[in-house]
Short mmCIF file of C-alpha atoms in Angstrom, two decimals:
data_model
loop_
_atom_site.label_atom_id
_atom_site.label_comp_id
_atom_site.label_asym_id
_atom_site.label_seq_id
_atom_site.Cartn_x
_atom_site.Cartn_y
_atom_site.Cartn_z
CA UNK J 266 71.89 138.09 121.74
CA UNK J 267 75.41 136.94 122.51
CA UNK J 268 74.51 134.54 125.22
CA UNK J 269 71.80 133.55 123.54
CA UNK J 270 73.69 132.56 120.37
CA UNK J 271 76.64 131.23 122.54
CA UNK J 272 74.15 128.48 124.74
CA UNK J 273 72.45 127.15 120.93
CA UNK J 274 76.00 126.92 119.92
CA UNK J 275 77.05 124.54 122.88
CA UNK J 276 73.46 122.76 122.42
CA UNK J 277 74.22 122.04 118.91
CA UNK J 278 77.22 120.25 119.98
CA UNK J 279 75.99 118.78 122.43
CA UNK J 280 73.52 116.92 120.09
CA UNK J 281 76.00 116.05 117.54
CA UNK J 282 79.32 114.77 119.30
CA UNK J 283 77.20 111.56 120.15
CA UNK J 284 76.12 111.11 116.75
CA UNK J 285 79.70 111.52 115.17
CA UNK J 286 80.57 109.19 117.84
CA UNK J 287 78.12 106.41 117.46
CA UNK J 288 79.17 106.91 113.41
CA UNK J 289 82.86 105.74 114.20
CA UNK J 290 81.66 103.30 116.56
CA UNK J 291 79.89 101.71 114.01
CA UNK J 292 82.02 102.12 111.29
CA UNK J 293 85.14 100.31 113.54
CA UNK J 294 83.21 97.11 114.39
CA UNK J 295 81.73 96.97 110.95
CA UNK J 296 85.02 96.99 109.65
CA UNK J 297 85.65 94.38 112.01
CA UNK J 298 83.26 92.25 112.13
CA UNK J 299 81.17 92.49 108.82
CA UNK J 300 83.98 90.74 106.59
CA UNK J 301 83.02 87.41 105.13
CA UNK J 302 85.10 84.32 105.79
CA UNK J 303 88.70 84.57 103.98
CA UNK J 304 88.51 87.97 103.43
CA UNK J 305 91.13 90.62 104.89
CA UNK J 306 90.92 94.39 104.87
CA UNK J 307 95.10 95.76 104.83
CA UNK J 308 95.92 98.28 107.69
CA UNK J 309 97.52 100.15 106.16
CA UNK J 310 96.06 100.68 102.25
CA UNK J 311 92.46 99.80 103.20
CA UNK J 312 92.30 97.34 100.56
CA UNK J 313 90.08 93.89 100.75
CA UNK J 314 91.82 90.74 99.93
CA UNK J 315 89.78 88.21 99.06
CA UNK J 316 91.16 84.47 98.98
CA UNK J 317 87.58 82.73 98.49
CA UNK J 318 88.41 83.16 94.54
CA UNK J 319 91.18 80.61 94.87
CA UNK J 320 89.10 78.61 97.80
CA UNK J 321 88.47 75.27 96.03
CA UNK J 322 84.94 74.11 96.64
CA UNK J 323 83.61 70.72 96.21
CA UNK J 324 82.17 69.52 92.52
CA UNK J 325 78.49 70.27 92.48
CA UNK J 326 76.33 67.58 92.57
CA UNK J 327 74.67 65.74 89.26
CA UNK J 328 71.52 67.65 89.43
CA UNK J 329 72.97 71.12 89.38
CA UNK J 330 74.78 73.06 87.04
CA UNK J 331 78.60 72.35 86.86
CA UNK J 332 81.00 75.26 87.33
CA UNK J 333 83.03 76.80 84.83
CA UNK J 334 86.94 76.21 85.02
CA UNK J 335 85.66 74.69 88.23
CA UNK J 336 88.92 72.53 89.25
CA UNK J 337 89.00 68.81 90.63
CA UNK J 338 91.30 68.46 92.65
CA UNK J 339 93.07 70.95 95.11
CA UNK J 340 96.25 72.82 95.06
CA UNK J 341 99.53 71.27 94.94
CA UNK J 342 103.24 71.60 95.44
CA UNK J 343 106.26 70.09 94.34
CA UNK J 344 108.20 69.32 97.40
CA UNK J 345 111.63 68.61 95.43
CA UNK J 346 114.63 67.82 97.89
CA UNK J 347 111.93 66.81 100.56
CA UNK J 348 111.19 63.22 98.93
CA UNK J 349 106.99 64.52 99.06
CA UNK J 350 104.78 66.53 97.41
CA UNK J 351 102.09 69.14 98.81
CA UNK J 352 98.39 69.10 98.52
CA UNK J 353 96.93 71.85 99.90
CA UNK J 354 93.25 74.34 99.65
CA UNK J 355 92.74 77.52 100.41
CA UNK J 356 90.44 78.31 103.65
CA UNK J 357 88.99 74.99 102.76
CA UNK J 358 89.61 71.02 103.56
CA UNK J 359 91.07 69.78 100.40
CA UNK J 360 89.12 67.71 98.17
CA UNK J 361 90.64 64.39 98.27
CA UNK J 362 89.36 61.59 100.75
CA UNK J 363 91.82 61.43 103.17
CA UNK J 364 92.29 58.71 105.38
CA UNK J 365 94.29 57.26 107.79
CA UNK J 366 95.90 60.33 108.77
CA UNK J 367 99.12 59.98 111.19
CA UNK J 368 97.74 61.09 114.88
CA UNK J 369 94.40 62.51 113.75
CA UNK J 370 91.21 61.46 115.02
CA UNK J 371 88.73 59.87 112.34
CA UNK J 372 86.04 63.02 112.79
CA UNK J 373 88.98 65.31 111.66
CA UNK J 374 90.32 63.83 108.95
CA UNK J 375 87.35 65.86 107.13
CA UNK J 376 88.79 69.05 107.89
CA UNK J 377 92.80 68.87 106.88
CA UNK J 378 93.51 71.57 104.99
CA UNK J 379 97.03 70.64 104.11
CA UNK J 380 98.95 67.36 103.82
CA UNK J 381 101.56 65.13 102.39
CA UNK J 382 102.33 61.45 101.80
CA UNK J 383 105.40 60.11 102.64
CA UNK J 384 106.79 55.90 103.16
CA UNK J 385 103.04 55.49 102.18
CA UNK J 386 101.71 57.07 105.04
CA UNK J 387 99.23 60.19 104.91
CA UNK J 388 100.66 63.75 107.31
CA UNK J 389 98.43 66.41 108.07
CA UNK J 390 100.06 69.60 108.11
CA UNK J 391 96.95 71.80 109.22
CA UNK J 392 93.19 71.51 109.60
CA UNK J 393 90.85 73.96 107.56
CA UNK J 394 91.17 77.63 108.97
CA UNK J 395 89.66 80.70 107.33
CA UNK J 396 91.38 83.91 108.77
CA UNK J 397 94.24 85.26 106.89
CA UNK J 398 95.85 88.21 108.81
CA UNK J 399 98.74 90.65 107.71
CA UNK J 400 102.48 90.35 109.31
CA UNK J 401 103.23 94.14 108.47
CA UNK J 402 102.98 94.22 104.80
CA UNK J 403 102.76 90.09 103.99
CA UNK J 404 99.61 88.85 103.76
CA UNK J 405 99.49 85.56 105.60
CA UNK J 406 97.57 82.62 106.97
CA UNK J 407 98.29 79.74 109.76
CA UNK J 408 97.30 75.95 109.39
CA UNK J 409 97.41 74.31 112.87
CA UNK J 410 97.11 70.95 114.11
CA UNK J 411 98.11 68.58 111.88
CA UNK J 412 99.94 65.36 112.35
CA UNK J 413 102.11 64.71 115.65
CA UNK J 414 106.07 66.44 114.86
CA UNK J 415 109.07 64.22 114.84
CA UNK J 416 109.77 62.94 118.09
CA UNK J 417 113.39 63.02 117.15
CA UNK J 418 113.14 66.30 117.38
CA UNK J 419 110.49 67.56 120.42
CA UNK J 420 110.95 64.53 122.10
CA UNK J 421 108.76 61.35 122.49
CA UNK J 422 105.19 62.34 124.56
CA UNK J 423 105.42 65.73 123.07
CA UNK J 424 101.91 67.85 122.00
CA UNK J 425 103.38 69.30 119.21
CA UNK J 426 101.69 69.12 116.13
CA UNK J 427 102.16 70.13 112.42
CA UNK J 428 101.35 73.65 110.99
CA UNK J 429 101.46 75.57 107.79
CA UNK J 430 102.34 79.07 106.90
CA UNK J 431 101.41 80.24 103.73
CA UNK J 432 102.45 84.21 102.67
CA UNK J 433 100.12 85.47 99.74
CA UNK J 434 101.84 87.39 96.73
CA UNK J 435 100.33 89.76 94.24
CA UNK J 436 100.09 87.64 90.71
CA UNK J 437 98.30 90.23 88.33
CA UNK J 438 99.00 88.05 85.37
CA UNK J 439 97.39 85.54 86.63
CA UNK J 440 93.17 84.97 86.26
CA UNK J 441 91.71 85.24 89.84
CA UNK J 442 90.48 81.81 90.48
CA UNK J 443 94.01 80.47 89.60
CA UNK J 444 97.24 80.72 91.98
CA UNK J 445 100.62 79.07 92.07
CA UNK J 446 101.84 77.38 95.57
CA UNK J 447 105.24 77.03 96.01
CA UNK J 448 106.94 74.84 98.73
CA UNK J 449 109.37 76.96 100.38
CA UNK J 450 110.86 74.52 102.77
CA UNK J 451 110.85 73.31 106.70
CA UNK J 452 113.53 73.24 109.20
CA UNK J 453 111.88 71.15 111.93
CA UNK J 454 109.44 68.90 109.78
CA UNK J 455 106.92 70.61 111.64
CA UNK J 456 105.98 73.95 110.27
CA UNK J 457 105.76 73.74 106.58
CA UNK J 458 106.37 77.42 104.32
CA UNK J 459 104.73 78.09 101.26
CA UNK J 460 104.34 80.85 98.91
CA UNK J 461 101.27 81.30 97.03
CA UNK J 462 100.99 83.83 94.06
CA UNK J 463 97.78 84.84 92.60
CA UNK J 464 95.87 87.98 91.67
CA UNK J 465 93.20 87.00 94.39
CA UNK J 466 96.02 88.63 96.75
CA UNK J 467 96.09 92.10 94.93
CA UNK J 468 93.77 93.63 96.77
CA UNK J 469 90.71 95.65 95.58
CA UNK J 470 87.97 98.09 96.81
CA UNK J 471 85.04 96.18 98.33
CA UNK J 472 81.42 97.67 98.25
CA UNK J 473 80.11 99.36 101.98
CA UNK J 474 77.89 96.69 104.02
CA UNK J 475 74.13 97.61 103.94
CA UNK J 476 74.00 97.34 107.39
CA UNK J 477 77.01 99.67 108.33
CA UNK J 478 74.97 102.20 109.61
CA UNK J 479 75.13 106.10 109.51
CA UNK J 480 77.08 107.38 106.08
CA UNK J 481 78.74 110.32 106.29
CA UNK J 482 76.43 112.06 104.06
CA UNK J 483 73.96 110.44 106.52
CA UNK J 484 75.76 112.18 109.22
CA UNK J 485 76.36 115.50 107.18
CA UNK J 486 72.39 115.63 106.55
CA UNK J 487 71.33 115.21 110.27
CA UNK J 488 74.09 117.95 111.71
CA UNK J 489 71.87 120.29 109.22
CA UNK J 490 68.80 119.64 110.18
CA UNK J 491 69.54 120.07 113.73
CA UNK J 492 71.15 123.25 112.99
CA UNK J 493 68.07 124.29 111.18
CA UNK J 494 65.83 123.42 113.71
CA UNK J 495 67.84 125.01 116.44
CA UNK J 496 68.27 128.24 113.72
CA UNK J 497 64.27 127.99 113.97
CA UNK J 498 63.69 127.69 117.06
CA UNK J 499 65.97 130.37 118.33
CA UNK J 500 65.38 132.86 115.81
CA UNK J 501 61.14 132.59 116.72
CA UNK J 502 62.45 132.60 120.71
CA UNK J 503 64.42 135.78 119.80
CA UNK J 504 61.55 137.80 117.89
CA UNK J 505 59.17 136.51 120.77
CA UNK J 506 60.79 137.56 123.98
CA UNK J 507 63.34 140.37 123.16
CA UNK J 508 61.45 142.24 120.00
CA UNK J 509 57.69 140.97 121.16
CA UNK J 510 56.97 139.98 117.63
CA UNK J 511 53.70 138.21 116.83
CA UNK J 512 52.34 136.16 113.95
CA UNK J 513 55.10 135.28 111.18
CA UNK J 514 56.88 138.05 111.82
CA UNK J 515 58.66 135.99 114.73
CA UNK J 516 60.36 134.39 112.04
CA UNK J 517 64.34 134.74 111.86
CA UNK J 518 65.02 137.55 109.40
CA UNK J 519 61.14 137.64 108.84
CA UNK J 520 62.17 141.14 106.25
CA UNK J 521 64.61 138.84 104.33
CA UNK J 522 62.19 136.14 103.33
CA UNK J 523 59.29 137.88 102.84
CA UNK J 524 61.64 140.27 100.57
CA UNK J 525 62.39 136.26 98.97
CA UNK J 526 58.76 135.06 98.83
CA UNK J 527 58.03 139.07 96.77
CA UNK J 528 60.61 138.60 94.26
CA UNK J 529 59.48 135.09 93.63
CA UNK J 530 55.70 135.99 93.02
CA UNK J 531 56.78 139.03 90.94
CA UNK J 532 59.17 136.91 88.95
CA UNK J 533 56.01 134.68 88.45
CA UNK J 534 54.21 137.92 87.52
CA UNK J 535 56.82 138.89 84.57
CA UNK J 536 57.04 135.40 83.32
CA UNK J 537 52.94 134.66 82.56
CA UNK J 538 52.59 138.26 81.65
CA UNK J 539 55.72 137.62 78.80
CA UNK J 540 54.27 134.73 77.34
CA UNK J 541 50.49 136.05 77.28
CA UNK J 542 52.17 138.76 75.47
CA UNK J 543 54.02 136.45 72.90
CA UNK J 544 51.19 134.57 72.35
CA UNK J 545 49.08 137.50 71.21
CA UNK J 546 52.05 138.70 69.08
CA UNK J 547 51.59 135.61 67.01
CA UNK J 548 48.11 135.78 66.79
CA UNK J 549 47.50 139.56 65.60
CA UNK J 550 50.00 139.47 62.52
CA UNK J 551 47.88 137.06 61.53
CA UNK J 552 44.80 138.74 61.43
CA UNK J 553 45.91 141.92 60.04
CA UNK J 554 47.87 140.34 57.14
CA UNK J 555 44.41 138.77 55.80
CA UNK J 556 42.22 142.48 56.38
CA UNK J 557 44.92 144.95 54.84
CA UNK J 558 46.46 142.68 52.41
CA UNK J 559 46.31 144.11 48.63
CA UNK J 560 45.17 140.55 47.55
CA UNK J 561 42.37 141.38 49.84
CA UNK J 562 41.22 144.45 48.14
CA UNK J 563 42.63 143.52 44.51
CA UNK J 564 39.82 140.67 44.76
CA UNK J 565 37.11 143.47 45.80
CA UNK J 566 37.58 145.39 42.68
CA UNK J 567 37.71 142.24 40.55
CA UNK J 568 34.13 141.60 41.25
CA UNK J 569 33.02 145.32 41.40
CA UNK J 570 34.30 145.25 37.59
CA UNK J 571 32.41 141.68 37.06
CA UNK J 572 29.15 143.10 38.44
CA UNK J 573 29.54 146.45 36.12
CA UNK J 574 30.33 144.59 33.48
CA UNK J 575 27.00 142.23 33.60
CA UNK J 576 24.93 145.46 34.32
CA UNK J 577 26.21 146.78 31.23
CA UNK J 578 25.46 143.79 29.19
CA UNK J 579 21.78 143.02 30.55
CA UNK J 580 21.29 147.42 29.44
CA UNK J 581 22.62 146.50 26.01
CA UNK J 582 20.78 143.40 25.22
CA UNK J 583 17.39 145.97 26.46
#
């Protein structure tokens, strides 16, 4: 029995290490690779941040339904000691026509993200992008390949171009399709800081993708089926080649069910016999009361006396 208990053990886990396995596996790139644009899950809390809620999208057109506290325009950002302001969208290109942009091609003026105007001339500071990333703890996102930087400052013929860094901050004040950019400042004139505030960068729970695979109740449920079946089909092995059982008594403790299957039918027994019983209980009172009642044989004198009493009168009027 030993041995024989010992090789179903290793089988069983033989069956179910690739199953656990393919579970994680799926799990990991779903993780991955299931998350809609803008979205984020932290490292370390395992919370999803999603930034689409303060993504500015363009106004619908006239036939369809307008958006409520849908905005007009896109973010922007007081620039203060920098002589410009900011205008800037979130995973999106902003939604003013831009044009004329300072060392971007015409087919990509569609796609800044981020710019300023300055001496009456338009800067990109980032074309769209839509993958915000954590630094650690600081939930951030990169805007790259704007304008052409200062050659003052890289030198003339240089390939360096503008980009943005925004850091996201936790706002829970704040209603989630509203947010709060902040210019922090630039040392270069070529990579641009901001701080953005909103509740869209609280985190929250996010439901599990449909097509994530295996659950671990999933899992749980096909580890004890196998273990069933192999319970089965070693048990019936068992009572087959070492006790030469035949029929159902090859079963796996073929006493203890069939002990099981007898209580059940003899708890079926006591139950029908207990409520034939109580309905005949409530049926014989019944009957009795109106046989032996003394109304019942009160009224059977009563009309002995009536029927004595007309005999009596018919011999008298004789």
């Amino acid at each position: 029995m030993k041995p024989l208990s010992s090789s179903l053990l290793r089988l069983l886990l033989c069956i179910t290490a690739p199953l656990s396995s393919v579970y994680a596996a799926s799990d990991s790139s779903g993780s991955k690779n299931s998350l809609s644009p803008c979205v984020v899950r932290s490292p370390t809390t395992g919370l999803f941040y999603d930034l689409n809620a303060i993504s500015i999208s363009p106004p619908p057109a006239e036939a369809e339904k307008p958006r409520k506290n849908a905005r007009e325009g896109s973010w922007h950002a007081r620039g203060h000691d920098y002589g410009a302001n900011f205008t800037i969208n979130i995973c999106a290109p902003v939604l003013e026509d831009v044009k004329d942009v300072v060392g971007v091609d015409r087919a990509r003026w569609k796609n800044v993200s981020a710019y300023y105007e300055k001496e009456g001339k338009v800067y990109s500071i980032g074309q769209q992008a839509s993958d915000p990333f954590f630094r650690g703890r600081k939930l951030v996102m990169n805007y790259t390949d704007g304008s052409p930087c200062p050659g003052d400052y890289l030198g003339n013929g240089s390939s360096h171009t503008k980009s943005t860094i925004m850091s996201f901050l936790c706002e829970r004040d704040s209603p989630a399709s509203q947010a709060t950019v902040s210019f922090v400042g630039t040392m270069d004139q070529c990579t641009y800081f901001f701080e953005i505030r909103s509740s869209a960068a609280c985190g929250a729970t996010a439901p599990i993708p449909t097509n994530q695979g295996l659950s671990p109740a999933g899992v749980f449920g096909i580890i004890a089926l196998i273990a069933v079946a192999a319970y089965l089909v070693g048990g019936c092995a068992y009572q087959r080649t070492v006790m030469h059982q035949r029929g159902w008594r090859q079963c796996p403790n073929y006493s203890l069910w069939a002990g099981i299957v007898d209580f059940v039918k003899d708890m079926l027994v006591i139950l029908l016999s207990s409520v034939g019983r109580l309905f005949r209980f409530k049926r014989s009172p019944t009957l009795g009361h109106t046989r032996s009642s003394p109304n019942y044989g009160r009224r059977g004198d009563i009309d002995a006396e009536n029927r004595l009493i007309d005999q009596l009168d018919e011999e008298w009027e004789d």
